[in-house]
mmCIF file of C-alpha atoms in Angstrom:
data_model
loop_
_atom_site.group_PDB
_atom_site.id
_atom_site.type_symbol
_atom_site.label_atom_id
_atom_site.label_comp_id
_atom_site.label_asym_id
_atom_site.label_seq_id
_atom_site.Cartn_x
_atom_site.Cartn_y
_atom_site.Cartn_z
ATOM 1 C CA UNK A 84 30.362 -27.189 13.356
ATOM 2 C CA UNK A 85 31.651 -24.301 15.115
ATOM 3 C CA UNK A 86 29.407 -21.622 17.263
ATOM 4 C CA UNK A 87 30.686 -19.051 14.414
ATOM 5 C CA UNK A 88 28.639 -20.446 11.834
ATOM 6 C CA UNK A 89 25.326 -18.432 12.523
ATOM 7 C CA UNK A 90 22.491 -18.097 10.293
ATOM 8 C CA UNK A 91 22.572 -14.354 10.480
ATOM 9 C CA UNK A 92 23.274 -12.277 7.258
ATOM 10 C CA UNK A 93 26.303 -10.161 7.562
ATOM 11 C CA UNK A 94 25.839 -6.425 8.639
ATOM 12 C CA UNK A 95 27.062 -5.378 5.090
ATOM 13 C CA UNK A 96 23.678 -6.724 3.296
ATOM 14 C CA UNK A 97 21.222 -4.306 5.415
ATOM 15 C CA UNK A 98 17.910 -4.296 3.919
ATOM 16 C CA UNK A 99 16.783 -0.460 2.735
ATOM 17 C CA UNK A 100 13.875 1.007 4.142
ATOM 18 C CA UNK A 101 10.895 0.659 2.013
ATOM 19 C CA UNK A 102 8.215 2.595 4.232
ATOM 20 C CA UNK A 103 8.231 5.665 1.631
ATOM 21 C CA UNK A 104 7.748 3.324 -1.417
ATOM 22 C CA UNK A 105 5.038 1.291 0.475
ATOM 23 C CA UNK A 106 3.226 4.470 1.591
ATOM 24 C CA UNK A 107 3.517 6.148 -2.022
ATOM 25 C CA UNK A 108 2.006 2.688 -3.769
ATOM 26 C CA UNK A 109 -0.745 3.115 -0.994
ATOM 27 C CA UNK A 110 -1.894 6.282 -1.945
ATOM 28 C CA UNK A 111 -1.494 5.735 -5.979
ATOM 29 C CA UNK A 112 -3.880 2.474 -5.559
ATOM 30 C CA UNK A 113 -6.157 3.889 -2.835
ATOM 31 C CA UNK A 114 -6.698 7.472 -3.926
ATOM 32 C CA UNK A 115 -8.539 6.138 -7.192
ATOM 33 C CA UNK A 116 -10.332 3.418 -5.328
ATOM 34 C CA UNK A 117 -11.148 5.671 -2.734
ATOM 35 C CA UNK A 118 -12.744 8.269 -5.367
ATOM 36 C CA UNK A 119 -14.728 5.376 -7.315
ATOM 37 C CA UNK A 120 -16.173 4.311 -4.216
ATOM 38 C CA UNK A 121 -17.435 7.825 -3.424
ATOM 39 C CA UNK A 122 -18.766 8.589 -7.156
ATOM 40 C CA UNK A 123 -20.491 4.925 -6.906
ATOM 41 C CA UNK A 124 -22.403 5.784 -3.951
ATOM 42 C CA UNK A 125 -23.079 8.820 -4.954
ATOM 43 C CA UNK A 126 -24.545 7.943 -8.281
ATOM 44 C CA UNK A 127 -26.398 5.134 -6.845
ATOM 45 C CA UNK A 128 -28.042 7.212 -4.123
ATOM 46 C CA UNK A 129 -29.357 8.900 -7.248
ATOM 47 C CA UNK A 130 -30.527 5.671 -8.774
ATOM 48 C CA UNK A 131 -32.556 4.813 -5.974
ATOM 49 C CA UNK A 132 -33.844 8.203 -4.362
ATOM 50 C CA UNK A 133 -34.859 9.488 -7.523
#
């Protein structure tokens, strides 16, 4: 084997930046989850305090 055969991918196959998609996905899931938890705590407080 020659030293030219490395395991690194060629430069033409660069991976696109997915950080905006990941941030959007966290917001898409996290916002309703946070609202649901807020409502749960609010209604549980009403239930136990009268």
